[in-house]
Amino acid sequence: HDISNLQLGREESFKFRLQSILMQTKLEQLLMALDGKELRELHRFLQSSFLNERPEVLPLLNYLKKLPDSGPFPDRETIARELYPDRSVTDLQIRRLMSYLLKGIEKYLIWQEMTADPMQMDLHLLRAYRKRHFAKGFQSVQKRIEDRLNQQGKGDETYHYNWYSFHQEKYNFKV
């Protein structure tokens, strides 16, 4: 019984270490995929207490942004020494900090995608108005979407997706 628990503990420890390594790699790859403008925007995004509940990720982002593009990604011990030279932090605290930064970057990417397409923004607004039974706002956005759909070409998959989403909201709207 004790041996099986020990074996299970090793497997869980291995899975946890492997997951940590994968998260670091994902964080590294994601940061490398962002250009300078996006990194500046990400910094502003993470500065907002409304959009980011973890302000402690900003020093980590600033540190990682200063690293050269080539070269290895720093290990967690190096990050801990650089960010907290006067105090002791655990590996778990650094892993959490890196995880929080990864989640912040993912939120930023979601926000970036949502705000890049005015049609998608209007469809989200239409849905919000529908859920709140705000008929006047719904009708205003409905007209704007109809105009956009009429201006779009009817051949591509984006048009058909937007048309479907729009008509689904119209169908679900109950005055």
Coordinates of C-alpha atoms in Angstrom, one line a residue:
H1 CA 0.0 0.0 0.0
D2 CA 2.8 2.5 0.9
I3 CA 4.7 1.5 -2.3
S4 CA 1.6 2.2 -4.5
N5 CA 1.2 5.6 -2.8
L6 CA 4.9 6.4 -3.3
Q7 CA 4.6 5.4 -7.0
L8 CA 1.4 7.6 -7.3
G9 CA 3.3 10.4 -5.6
R10 CA 6.1 10.1 -8.1
E11 CA 3.7 10.1 -11.0
E12 CA 1.9 13.1 -9.8
S13 CA 5.2 14.9 -9.1
F14 CA 6.4 14.0 -12.6
K15 CA 3.1 15.2 -14.2
F16 CA 3.3 18.5 -12.2
R17 CA 6.9 19.1 -13.2
L18 CA 6.1 18.3 -16.8
Q19 CA 3.1 20.6 -16.7
S20 CA 5.3 23.4 -15.3
I21 CA 7.9 22.9 -18.1
L22 CA 5.1 23.0 -20.7
M23 CA 3.7 26.2 -19.2
Q24 CA 7.1 27.8 -19.3
T25 CA 7.5 26.8 -22.9
K26 CA 4.1 28.1 -23.7
L27 CA 4.8 31.4 -22.0
E28 CA 8.1 31.7 -23.7
Q29 CA 6.6 30.9 -27.1
L30 CA 3.7 33.3 -26.6
L31 CA 5.9 36.1 -25.6
M32 CA 8.2 35.5 -28.6
A33 CA 5.1 35.6 -30.9
L34 CA 4.2 39.1 -29.8
D35 CA 5.6 42.1 -31.7
G36 CA 6.8 45.3 -30.0
K37 CA 3.4 47.1 -30.4
E38 CA 1.6 44.1 -28.9
L39 CA 4.0 44.0 -26.0
R40 CA 3.4 47.7 -25.3
E41 CA -0.4 47.1 -25.6
L42 CA -0.1 44.0 -23.3
H43 CA 1.7 46.1 -20.7
R44 CA -1.1 48.7 -20.8
F45 CA -3.7 46.0 -20.7
L46 CA -2.1 44.4 -17.6
Q47 CA -1.8 47.8 -15.9
S48 CA -5.6 48.0 -15.8
S49 CA -6.9 46.8 -12.5
F50 CA -10.2 46.2 -14.2
L51 CA -8.7 43.8 -16.8
N52 CA -6.0 42.3 -14.7
E53 CA -6.4 41.3 -11.1
R54 CA -2.8 40.3 -10.7
P55 CA -0.6 43.4 -10.8
E56 CA 2.4 41.4 -9.6
V57 CA 2.8 40.1 -13.1
L58 CA 4.0 43.5 -14.4
P59 CA 7.6 43.2 -13.0
L60 CA 7.8 39.7 -14.5
L61 CA 6.7 41.0 -17.9
N62 CA 9.1 44.0 -17.7
Y63 CA 12.0 41.6 -16.9
L64 CA 11.1 39.2 -19.7
K65 CA 10.7 42.0 -22.2
K66 CA 14.3 43.2 -21.5
L67 CA 15.8 39.8 -22.3
P68 CA 17.5 39.4 -25.7
D69 CA 15.5 37.7 -28.4
S70 CA 18.1 35.0 -28.8
G71 CA 19.3 32.9 -25.9
P72 CA 17.7 30.6 -23.4
F73 CA 14.6 31.5 -21.5
P74 CA 15.6 32.1 -17.8
D75 CA 14.8 29.3 -15.4
R76 CA 12.6 30.0 -12.4
E77 CA 15.5 30.4 -10.0
T78 CA 17.0 33.1 -12.2
I79 CA 13.6 34.9 -12.4
A80 CA 13.2 34.7 -8.6
R81 CA 16.7 36.2 -8.0
E82 CA 16.1 39.0 -10.6
L83 CA 12.6 39.9 -9.4
Y84 CA 13.1 39.4 -5.6
P85 CA 16.8 40.0 -4.8
D86 CA 16.1 40.9 -1.2
R87 CA 13.7 38.2 -0.2
S88 CA 13.2 34.5 -0.6
V89 CA 10.4 33.1 -2.8
T90 CA 9.5 29.6 -3.5
D91 CA 9.5 27.8 -6.8
L92 CA 5.7 27.5 -6.4
Q93 CA 5.4 31.3 -6.1
I94 CA 7.4 31.8 -9.3
R95 CA 5.4 29.1 -11.2
R96 CA 2.2 30.8 -10.1
L97 CA 3.5 34.2 -11.2
M98 CA 4.4 32.8 -14.6
S99 CA 1.0 31.1 -14.8
Y100 CA -0.8 34.4 -13.9
L101 CA 1.2 36.2 -16.6
L102 CA 0.3 33.5 -19.1
K103 CA -3.4 33.9 -18.2
G104 CA -3.0 37.7 -18.6
I105 CA -1.5 37.3 -22.0
E106 CA -4.3 35.0 -23.0
K107 CA -6.9 37.5 -21.8
Y108 CA -5.1 40.2 -23.8
L109 CA -5.2 38.1 -27.0
I110 CA -8.9 37.4 -26.5
W111 CA -9.5 41.1 -26.0
Q112 CA -7.4 41.9 -29.1
E113 CA -9.3 39.5 -31.3
M114 CA -12.7 40.7 -30.0
T115 CA -11.9 44.4 -30.6
A116 CA -10.2 43.9 -34.0
D117 CA -13.5 43.2 -35.8
P118 CA -16.3 45.8 -35.5
M119 CA -18.9 43.2 -36.7
Q120 CA -18.0 40.9 -33.9
M121 CA -18.1 43.7 -31.4
D122 CA -21.6 44.6 -32.6
L123 CA -22.7 41.0 -32.5
H124 CA -21.5 40.8 -28.8
L125 CA -23.3 44.1 -28.1
L126 CA -26.5 42.8 -29.8
R127 CA -26.3 39.7 -27.6
A128 CA -25.8 41.8 -24.5
Y129 CA -28.8 44.0 -25.3
R130 CA -30.9 40.9 -26.0
K131 CA -30.0 39.4 -22.7
R132 CA -31.0 42.7 -20.9
H133 CA -34.2 43.1 -22.9
F134 CA -33.0 46.6 -24.1
A135 CA -35.1 46.9 -27.3
K136 CA -34.1 50.4 -28.3
G137 CA -30.3 49.5 -28.2
F138 CA -31.0 46.2 -29.8
Q139 CA -32.8 47.8 -32.8
S140 CA -30.0 50.4 -33.2
V141 CA -27.3 47.8 -33.3
Q142 CA -29.5 45.5 -35.5
K143 CA -29.7 48.3 -38.1
R144 CA -25.9 48.8 -38.0
I145 CA -25.3 45.1 -38.5
E146 CA -27.8 44.8 -41.3
D147 CA -26.1 47.7 -43.1
R148 CA -22.7 46.0 -42.7
L149 CA -24.0 42.7 -43.9
N150 CA -25.5 44.4 -47.0
Q151 CA -22.1 46.0 -47.7
Q152 CA -20.2 42.7 -47.3
G153 CA -19.8 40.3 -50.1
K154 CA -22.1 37.3 -49.7
G155 CA -19.6 34.7 -50.8
D156 CA -17.2 34.1 -48.0
E157 CA -17.5 32.1 -44.8
T158 CA -17.2 35.2 -42.6
Y159 CA -20.3 36.7 -44.2
H160 CA -22.3 33.5 -43.6
Y161 CA -21.0 33.1 -40.0
N162 CA -21.9 36.7 -39.2
W163 CA -25.3 36.4 -41.0
Y164 CA -26.1 33.2 -38.9
S165 CA -25.0 34.8 -35.6
F166 CA -27.0 37.9 -36.4
H167 CA -30.2 36.0 -37.3
Q168 CA -29.8 33.8 -34.2
E169 CA -29.8 36.9 -32.0
K170 CA -32.8 38.3 -33.8
Y171 CA -34.7 35.0 -33.4
N172 CA -33.8 34.8 -29.7
F173 CA -34.8 38.5 -29.0
K174 CA -38.1 38.7 -27.2
V175 CA -39.6 42.1 -26.7

